[in-house]
Amino acid sequence: MSTPSIPRNTHVGWIRAALAGLLSVCIGLAIGQLVASLRNKATSPVLAVGEAVIDRTPTPLKDWAIQHFGSNDKLVLLSSVTLGVLILAIVAGLLARRMLLLGAALLVVMLVVAGYAVLSRPYGSVGQLLPTVAAGVVGVIALVVLMALAGDATAAGLLQKVRALLPNASKNDGEGVRASRRSFIIGSTTTAVLAAIGAYSAQRINDAKSALGIKLPAARTPAPAIPVGLDTKVPGITPLRTPNGSFYRVDTELSTPTLDADSWELHIDGDVENPYKISYSDLIDMGLEEQNITITCVSNPVGGPYAGGATWRGVSTAKLLAKAKVRNPERPDLQVLSTSFDGFTISTPLGALTDNRGALLAVGMNGEPLPRAHGFPARLVTPGLYGMCGCTKWITRMTVTTFADKKAYWTQRGWGTAVKIKPTARIDVPGSLATVPAGKVTAGGIAWAQGEGVVKVQISLDNGPWTDAMMGPDVNVDYWRQWAYVIPNVKSGQHTLQARVIYGDNQQQSTTSAPVFPDGSSGIEQRVFLVS
Ligand SMILES: Nc1nc2c(c(=O)[nH]1)N[C@H]1C(S)=C(S)[C@@H](COP(=O)(O)O)O[C@H]1N2
Ligand SMILES: [Mo]
């Protein structure tokens, strides 16, 4: 039998209450993160909320975020969500100081919102709620314990009742929770340390999961080696091959998906005579080929960083689709709607995946298995079309259908469909507003005109005549090309350099300025630099 103790109506200071709220949410989040890391594909509550925010963000705002924060856009979003959660956590602590139930209720409301976000994900399922539920339960318990240690009578009473329910509890209580400055400090420090250990372990487990441990067979038809180009001759120029670690990344995922090659399957279905599915090892056994391809994001502004050139290794999509036997493949309105593991979709014209441009279902990138960030186990790479129109990462399904029948993720949000990459030139050096010594100035950069091929780049200094730059090696029409230009005698002061690409059949790139939305930027690349 327990002896109910008389509640001591100690008034909890607001700093302690705020700290109790903050720490209980921290440990809840850490445990949520830990449970998520232990379960495949489960989403932590913060990530789920962040992803739900992304899905509900209007396109112009998203566009603005990509423009302003670049590849950090996700970091900014996640930090904002975390900051919001921590502020609410403090509010929960302060509410608990007035009335324990109110504080706990706010935590429960936060839990419900996060749970709703998890379930509203395209791949949301009840099992995915586990990290969120764990976070909520741990958070509420921590709040009660910390409030009790801080001297809250209701919390102390509650703990005592719980204790009474435990076996062997009857002998040693009667005293209840001993609230003191010292026990609050010990309790809150312990909570903080446990939260840090939980978050750190979650991170380590995720890191361990990203090790692939896969060795790809060589390509039966390897791509021609990419030459050194102007890499060593022009300091600061974009390397002709982009290393995997510095390849731009654009996608809607907040954390890097950790798909498992052994259980991965690609389904090919839709308007075909022979729908089928294929495993990772059977895919590789079909025989790998390689292509040197420069891919580009539609969100790349003129002069922007969202393009990269790599040697992709994989299976020809033409071969994969031939095996499925598309019905009446000559119909011009046919598309392949490809779906990634989480339901994200991309529309690609059937022709782009079956003509001789060499589109691939890639499993390798620059001699390595596809990195997780770039779509492991497999992704599409379609030469000539923007990434959102032919480069589905973490792909699990290819459905032959018509454009009228199914709309892809970005199409639904107002972006263009089946958009060709616009030809453009980029100035890498001199850097924007860089100061260089007077005299000889070496300018250099890169240009692309996928499908047509870069013929040359021309530059103009201070609105002077357009002059041909020296060109680096021509890898192929789908690959970018470096250029360099030595300006002999530049006087001190401010200068403006412009660059344009001449491509295909000696066509000149568009001079019309267009924003990235809805079908890609255009216009002349311009750099202002200073000569001392
Ligand atoms: N599953 C999935 N695939 C995706 C995307 C995405 O959001 N989800 N983004 C596309 C976009 S917009 C681009 S530009 C390319 C970028 O590929 P990368 O990150 O490997 O450079 O991936 C494409 N494939
Ligand atoms: Mo993109």
XYZ file of C-alpha atoms and ligand atoms in Angstrom:
557
model
C 0.000 0.000 0.000
C 1.265 3.435 -0.783
C 0.860 6.460 1.366
C -0.452 9.335 -0.697
C 1.627 12.317 0.258
C 0.156 15.754 0.631
C 1.008 17.849 -2.442
C 3.500 20.535 -1.659
C 2.425 23.651 -3.453
C 5.887 24.806 -4.313
C 5.863 27.471 -6.953
C 8.082 26.469 -9.871
C 10.244 29.306 -11.195
C 9.643 30.207 -14.826
C 13.234 29.529 -15.892
C 13.026 25.989 -14.542
C 9.649 25.477 -16.148
C 10.911 26.726 -19.507
C 13.956 24.483 -19.184
C 11.771 21.509 -18.299
C 9.687 22.086 -21.442
C 12.730 22.570 -23.630
C 14.610 19.527 -22.340
C 11.629 17.209 -22.486
C 11.087 18.072 -26.136
C 14.827 17.686 -26.835
C 14.943 14.202 -25.379
C 11.686 13.327 -27.135
C 13.107 14.443 -30.481
C 16.377 12.602 -29.881
C 14.541 9.375 -29.086
C 12.301 9.897 -32.139
C 15.404 10.318 -34.282
C 16.949 7.195 -32.742
C 13.866 5.041 -33.344
C 13.674 6.379 -36.921
C 17.308 5.468 -37.540
C 16.700 1.917 -36.293
C 13.741 1.384 -38.587
C 14.151 1.375 -42.328
C 12.457 4.266 -44.103
C 10.700 5.499 -40.931
C 10.542 9.247 -40.717
C 11.488 11.321 -37.695
C 8.807 13.826 -36.647
C 10.856 16.921 -37.557
C 11.604 15.548 -41.025
C 7.975 14.653 -41.600
C 6.829 18.136 -40.639
C 9.542 19.658 -42.847
C 8.525 17.492 -45.789
C 4.864 18.325 -45.280
C 5.824 22.015 -45.272
C 7.702 21.547 -48.580
C 4.683 19.848 -50.137
C 2.419 22.692 -49.114
C 4.766 25.524 -50.047
C 3.549 27.423 -53.120
C 5.933 27.070 -56.083
C 7.050 30.735 -56.235
C 8.063 30.632 -52.564
C 9.921 27.347 -53.054
C 11.600 28.858 -56.051
C 12.569 31.879 -53.993
C 14.000 29.620 -51.298
C 16.107 27.694 -53.821
C 17.317 30.984 -55.309
C 18.251 32.464 -51.959
C 19.460 29.520 -49.974
C 20.627 27.296 -52.831
C 21.518 23.819 -51.676
C 21.071 25.085 -48.112
C 17.336 25.511 -48.641
C 16.622 22.267 -46.802
C 18.914 23.175 -43.950
C 17.141 26.509 -43.598
C 13.749 24.799 -43.621
C 14.750 22.147 -41.092
C 16.340 24.738 -38.820
C 13.164 26.830 -38.959
C 10.979 23.840 -38.118
C 13.332 22.893 -35.257
C 13.372 26.464 -33.963
C 9.565 26.588 -34.040
C 9.397 23.294 -32.141
C 11.842 24.522 -29.494
C 9.862 27.721 -28.986
C 6.699 25.657 -28.550
C 8.635 23.469 -26.110
C 9.408 26.487 -23.923
C 5.771 27.542 -24.134
C 4.770 24.027 -23.031
C 7.051 24.341 -19.996
C 5.584 27.710 -19.073
C 2.048 26.362 -19.476
C 2.935 23.394 -17.293
C 3.992 25.842 -14.609
C 0.418 27.181 -14.514
C -1.140 23.762 -14.896
C 0.710 20.562 -15.690
C -2.078 19.261 -17.889
C -1.892 22.303 -20.179
C 1.799 21.820 -20.827
C 1.353 18.119 -21.492
C -1.610 18.925 -23.740
C 0.548 21.202 -25.889
C 3.078 18.379 -26.299
C 0.267 16.060 -27.325
C -0.983 18.605 -29.865
C 2.534 18.836 -31.309
C 2.626 15.046 -31.465
C -0.691 14.929 -33.307
C 0.468 17.532 -35.854
C 3.691 15.577 -36.457
C 1.724 12.334 -36.713
C -0.592 13.929 -39.247
C 2.461 15.077 -41.238
C 3.881 11.544 -41.201
C 0.620 9.996 -42.386
C 0.172 12.616 -45.089
C 3.495 11.652 -46.708
C 2.934 9.682 -49.936
C 4.570 6.666 -48.270
C 2.982 7.325 -44.867
C 1.778 4.265 -42.962
C 0.806 3.561 -39.380
C 4.148 1.801 -38.774
C 5.897 5.044 -39.676
C 4.277 6.700 -36.671
C 6.522 4.792 -34.264
C 9.287 7.447 -34.041
C 6.695 10.191 -33.506
C 4.819 8.227 -30.842
C 8.104 7.380 -29.103
C 9.063 11.061 -29.186
C 5.700 12.050 -27.706
C 5.677 9.468 -24.918
C 9.267 10.199 -23.878
C 8.615 13.939 -24.083
C 5.544 13.836 -21.829
C 7.234 11.568 -19.267
C 10.303 13.810 -19.206
C 8.094 16.869 -18.693
C 6.320 15.308 -15.714
C 9.576 14.131 -14.110
C 11.360 17.446 -14.602
C 8.379 19.442 -13.344
C 8.226 17.198 -10.289
C 11.925 17.736 -9.642
C 11.357 21.447 -10.053
C 8.776 21.258 -7.277
C 5.474 21.022 -9.101
C 2.959 19.386 -6.775
C 0.727 17.864 -9.473
C 3.700 16.313 -11.227
C 5.048 14.937 -7.945
C 1.645 13.492 -7.081
C 1.363 11.916 -10.504
C 4.769 10.304 -10.226
C 3.890 8.936 -6.851
C 0.724 7.342 -8.185
C 2.703 5.749 -10.981
C 5.237 4.495 -8.487
C 2.507 2.954 -6.387
C 1.468 0.891 -9.384
C 4.929 -0.616 -9.704
C 5.689 -3.835 -7.830
C 7.845 -3.455 -4.683
C 7.043 0.202 -4.578
C 5.144 0.237 -1.330
C 8.024 0.090 1.119
C 10.259 2.899 0.139
C 8.059 5.829 -0.742
C 5.861 7.983 1.355
C 8.324 10.648 0.651
C 7.436 11.243 -2.995
C 9.768 13.054 -5.287
C 12.260 15.142 -3.464
C 12.229 18.476 -5.174
C 15.278 20.590 -4.667
C 17.552 22.832 -6.633
C 20.099 20.022 -6.662
C 17.755 17.295 -7.872
C 16.435 19.575 -10.623
C 19.982 20.262 -11.794
C 20.818 16.548 -11.744
C 17.560 15.658 -13.524
C 17.894 18.286 -16.218
C 21.573 17.540 -16.833
C 20.805 13.822 -17.134
C 18.024 14.588 -19.610
C 20.306 16.803 -21.681
C 23.076 14.178 -21.708
C 20.647 11.394 -22.684
C 19.232 13.581 -25.463
C 22.729 14.244 -26.794
C 23.622 10.532 -26.662
C 20.370 9.644 -28.443
C 20.869 12.213 -31.205
C 24.528 11.243 -31.654
C 23.734 7.514 -31.863
C 20.984 8.190 -34.408
C 23.487 10.091 -36.531
C 26.059 7.275 -36.294
C 23.492 4.634 -37.221
C 22.439 6.682 -40.257
C 26.078 7.136 -41.281
C 26.696 3.400 -41.011
C 23.647 2.755 -43.182
C 24.985 4.980 -45.945
C 27.944 2.685 -46.540
C 26.962 0.776 -49.660
C 29.406 -2.136 -49.720
C 28.674 -2.839 -53.388
C 31.089 -3.346 -56.245
C 29.710 -2.797 -59.738
C 30.877 -4.844 -62.702
C 32.638 -2.911 -65.460
C 30.572 -1.649 -68.378
C 30.467 -3.904 -71.451
C 30.562 -0.746 -73.541
C 32.566 1.801 -71.534
C 32.295 5.516 -72.234
C 35.308 7.249 -73.789
C 37.520 8.561 -70.973
C 36.869 12.191 -70.081
C 40.040 14.210 -70.849
C 41.690 16.582 -68.353
C 40.500 19.519 -70.424
C 41.355 23.014 -69.210
C 41.196 21.961 -65.529
C 44.890 22.502 -64.892
C 45.346 25.403 -67.306
C 42.716 27.794 -65.974
C 42.682 28.087 -62.172
C 39.136 28.213 -60.831
C 37.461 26.716 -63.922
C 34.759 24.030 -63.498
C 36.430 20.606 -63.818
C 35.358 18.744 -66.930
C 34.180 15.810 -64.811
C 32.276 16.669 -61.634
C 33.406 14.485 -58.710
C 30.496 12.680 -57.018
C 31.111 14.496 -53.738
C 30.670 17.934 -55.306
C 27.883 17.073 -57.754
C 24.890 19.392 -57.221
C 21.894 17.841 -55.504
C 18.290 18.895 -56.004
C 15.297 16.902 -54.785
C 12.327 17.048 -52.446
C 13.884 14.747 -49.831
C 14.920 16.261 -46.517
C 17.062 13.340 -45.470
C 18.987 11.113 -47.826
C 16.908 8.007 -48.553
C 18.609 4.766 -47.525
C 17.120 2.187 -49.868
C 18.351 -1.369 -49.715
C 19.594 -2.911 -52.978
C 18.630 -6.464 -51.976
C 14.949 -5.706 -51.496
C 14.739 -3.038 -54.233
C 12.660 -3.837 -57.322
C 11.854 -1.885 -60.440
C 8.380 -2.397 -61.893
C 7.774 -1.707 -65.573
C 4.086 -1.562 -66.379
C 1.272 0.454 -67.960
C 0.408 0.252 -71.640
C 2.714 -2.696 -72.348
C 2.217 -6.307 -73.395
C 4.708 -7.699 -70.944
C 4.731 -5.896 -67.597
C 7.557 -7.149 -65.383
C 9.645 -6.404 -62.357
C 13.369 -6.696 -62.001
C 15.751 -6.947 -59.036
C 19.018 -5.068 -58.618
C 21.177 -8.093 -59.420
C 19.091 -9.105 -62.462
C 19.270 -5.534 -63.693
C 23.054 -5.561 -63.474
C 23.132 -8.946 -65.215
C 21.397 -7.358 -68.221
C 24.762 -5.782 -69.040
C 25.925 -2.272 -68.271
C 26.882 0.495 -70.644
C 28.238 3.966 -70.010
C 27.485 7.476 -71.230
C 29.067 10.850 -70.492
C 26.128 13.151 -69.774
C 25.748 16.632 -68.287
C 22.537 16.967 -66.319
C 21.018 20.328 -65.408
C 18.291 21.538 -63.073
C 15.470 23.711 -64.360
C 15.998 25.819 -61.219
C 19.465 26.826 -62.365
C 19.609 30.581 -62.951
C 21.892 31.906 -65.717
C 25.429 31.442 -64.357
C 24.143 29.157 -61.590
C 25.657 25.989 -60.103
C 22.957 23.352 -60.722
C 24.593 21.359 -63.492
C 27.147 18.565 -63.436
C 28.955 16.298 -65.861
C 29.584 12.643 -65.079
C 30.117 9.209 -66.571
C 26.929 7.276 -65.866
C 26.889 3.480 -65.893
C 23.652 1.577 -66.262
C 21.201 -0.287 -68.433
C 19.771 1.300 -71.559
C 16.161 2.370 -70.951
C 15.445 1.460 -74.585
C 16.432 -2.128 -73.766
C 14.327 -2.187 -70.570
C 11.273 -0.842 -72.387
C 11.754 -3.134 -75.386
C 11.498 -6.087 -73.004
C 8.130 -4.741 -71.793
C 6.822 -4.400 -75.385
C 5.050 -1.025 -75.461
C 1.679 -1.149 -77.256
C 1.631 1.063 -80.407
C 4.875 2.786 -79.442
C 4.631 5.238 -82.356
C 1.848 7.223 -80.623
C 3.319 10.715 -80.057
C 1.500 11.369 -76.755
C 3.136 8.474 -74.906
C 5.160 9.138 -71.790
C 6.882 7.068 -69.169
C 5.743 8.163 -65.731
C 8.549 7.150 -63.391
C 7.958 6.968 -59.656
C 10.470 7.081 -56.841
C 10.170 5.069 -53.614
C 8.209 7.850 -51.915
C 5.700 8.531 -54.674
C 7.495 11.467 -56.333
C 6.926 11.305 -60.111
C 8.532 12.480 -63.343
C 7.088 12.463 -66.892
C 9.465 11.657 -69.743
C 8.424 11.356 -73.396
C 8.674 7.669 -74.393
C 10.798 8.705 -77.368
C 13.476 10.283 -75.168
C 13.923 6.941 -73.398
C 13.932 4.803 -76.556
C 15.704 6.879 -79.248
C 19.440 6.740 -79.810
C 20.447 9.510 -77.394
C 21.403 6.835 -74.867
C 19.154 7.412 -71.862
C 20.111 5.154 -68.974
C 18.722 3.563 -65.890
C 21.950 4.328 -64.050
C 23.398 2.312 -61.185
C 26.852 3.878 -61.308
C 28.348 7.354 -61.389
C 31.980 8.104 -62.211
C 33.038 4.518 -61.616
C 31.297 4.192 -58.237
C 27.929 2.703 -57.334
C 25.370 5.521 -57.442
C 25.764 7.527 -54.213
C 22.650 7.562 -51.985
C 22.228 11.301 -52.544
C 22.095 10.710 -56.285
C 19.527 7.925 -56.302
C 20.909 4.601 -55.034
C 20.135 1.888 -56.063
C 19.039 3.243 -59.477
C 17.970 6.418 -61.260
C 17.117 7.639 -64.709
C 19.500 9.871 -66.643
C 17.948 11.299 -69.796
C 20.255 13.430 -71.959
C 18.840 16.770 -73.082
C 15.939 17.169 -70.650
C 16.017 19.007 -67.333
C 16.418 16.796 -64.246
C 12.744 17.176 -63.314
C 11.840 15.731 -66.738
C 14.017 12.655 -66.948
C 16.320 11.969 -64.010
C 14.173 10.178 -61.395
C 16.296 9.130 -58.406
C 15.474 6.165 -56.113
C 13.232 4.952 -58.941
C 10.913 2.000 -58.306
C 8.425 2.112 -61.180
C 8.186 3.061 -64.849
C 4.642 3.234 -66.215
C 3.945 3.653 -69.911
C 0.942 5.972 -70.266
C -0.087 9.220 -71.960
C 0.666 12.779 -70.848
C -3.085 13.410 -70.658
C -3.596 10.476 -68.334
C -1.008 11.102 -65.610
C 0.622 14.326 -64.421
C 4.037 14.380 -62.767
C 4.841 16.031 -59.417
C 6.225 19.319 -60.816
C 3.669 19.445 -63.641
C 0.964 19.450 -60.966
C 2.737 22.460 -59.460
C 2.828 24.529 -62.631
C 6.281 23.694 -64.011
C 6.786 22.684 -67.637
C 6.602 19.114 -68.904
C 9.248 17.414 -71.073
C 11.328 20.598 -71.142
C 14.592 20.661 -73.108
C 17.623 22.149 -71.383
C 18.297 25.656 -72.691
C 21.802 26.333 -74.077
C 23.862 28.637 -71.873
C 27.389 29.724 -71.007
C 28.727 30.260 -67.497
C 31.647 32.385 -66.338
C 33.636 30.696 -63.527
C 36.602 33.121 -63.387
C 37.050 35.925 -62.607
C 34.615 35.407 -59.726
C 31.763 37.812 -59.217
C 33.123 41.131 -57.896
C 36.582 39.559 -57.628
C 39.550 41.901 -57.657
C 42.344 40.928 -60.046
C 45.659 42.637 -60.782
C 45.872 44.878 -63.859
C 47.336 43.476 -67.068
C 46.576 40.012 -68.417
C 43.322 38.540 -67.071
C 42.341 34.937 -67.759
C 38.602 34.335 -67.936
C 37.133 30.877 -68.166
C 34.026 28.840 -67.690
C 31.756 26.203 -69.072
C 28.878 26.036 -71.547
C 26.249 23.477 -72.440
C 23.734 22.875 -75.223
C 22.620 19.280 -74.661
C 21.404 17.457 -77.725
C 22.932 20.037 -80.089
C 26.505 20.386 -78.889
C 28.552 23.468 -78.013
C 30.275 24.909 -81.096
C 31.952 27.808 -79.337
C 31.656 30.446 -76.640
C 32.017 34.143 -77.363
C 32.780 36.822 -74.868
C 32.403 40.568 -74.762
C 34.336 42.889 -72.454
C 32.654 46.138 -71.422
C 30.077 45.780 -74.189
C 32.792 45.493 -76.828
C 32.562 43.174 -79.840
C 31.863 39.475 -79.336
C 35.078 37.491 -79.657
C 35.628 33.739 -79.871
C 37.024 32.107 -76.750
C 39.454 29.190 -76.840
C 37.522 25.936 -76.436
C 38.328 22.876 -74.363
C 37.837 19.323 -75.669
C 34.478 18.312 -77.121
C 33.307 15.231 -75.182
C 29.943 14.812 -76.981
C 26.792 16.820 -77.773
C 25.232 15.970 -74.410
C 28.258 17.023 -72.383
C 29.341 20.470 -71.346
C 32.419 22.156 -72.741
C 35.015 24.376 -71.114
C 36.185 27.693 -72.554
C 38.945 30.173 -71.714
C 39.834 33.632 -72.874
C 42.906 35.678 -72.097
C 42.186 39.394 -72.030
C 45.582 40.923 -72.849
C 45.704 44.299 -71.145
C 42.961 45.193 -68.710
C 43.106 48.659 -67.131
C 42.257 49.210 -63.489
C 38.659 49.896 -62.595
C 35.383 48.015 -62.875
C 34.735 45.758 -65.860
C 31.860 43.724 -67.197
C 32.338 40.418 -68.920
C 29.567 38.733 -70.890
C 29.505 35.239 -72.359
C 27.224 33.509 -74.841
C 27.186 30.074 -76.416
C 26.987 29.236 -80.118
C 25.608 25.740 -80.569
C 24.342 23.071 -82.955
C 24.166 24.435 -86.468
C 25.904 27.701 -85.460
C 22.843 28.950 -83.626
C 23.173 31.734 -81.108
C 21.731 31.252 -77.628
C 18.716 33.255 -76.539
C 19.418 36.779 -75.284
C 15.986 37.082 -73.684
C 16.122 37.025 -69.893
C 13.772 34.404 -68.489
C 13.359 33.331 -64.854
C 13.705 29.652 -63.934
C 9.927 29.189 -63.548
C 8.261 27.500 -65.378
C 10.654 26.102 -67.996
C 14.190 27.237 -67.267
C 16.227 30.432 -67.275
C 17.722 32.090 -70.333
C 19.692 35.227 -71.110
C 23.275 36.406 -71.321
C 25.628 35.518 -68.469
C 27.318 38.622 -67.110
C 30.086 39.169 -64.551
C 31.333 42.347 -62.968
C 34.937 42.238 -61.746
C 37.428 44.767 -60.462
C 40.951 45.368 -61.610
C 43.328 46.933 -59.103
N 13.071 10.951 -56.580
C 13.420 12.163 -57.021
N 14.151 12.247 -58.142
C 14.520 13.455 -58.605
C 14.140 14.638 -57.942
C 13.350 14.515 -56.769
O 12.966 15.497 -56.132
N 13.018 13.249 -56.328
N 14.541 15.868 -58.431
C 14.910 15.936 -59.838
C 15.590 17.160 -60.167
S 14.674 18.584 -60.110
C 16.888 17.190 -60.594
S 17.560 18.607 -61.206
C 17.741 15.988 -60.538
C 18.990 16.270 -59.757
O 19.799 15.131 -59.684
P 21.050 15.155 -58.712
O 20.555 15.548 -57.354
O 21.650 13.803 -58.754
O 21.992 16.204 -59.270
O 17.071 14.907 -59.924
C 15.731 14.750 -60.304
N 15.266 13.527 -59.732
Mo 15.821 20.116 -61.124
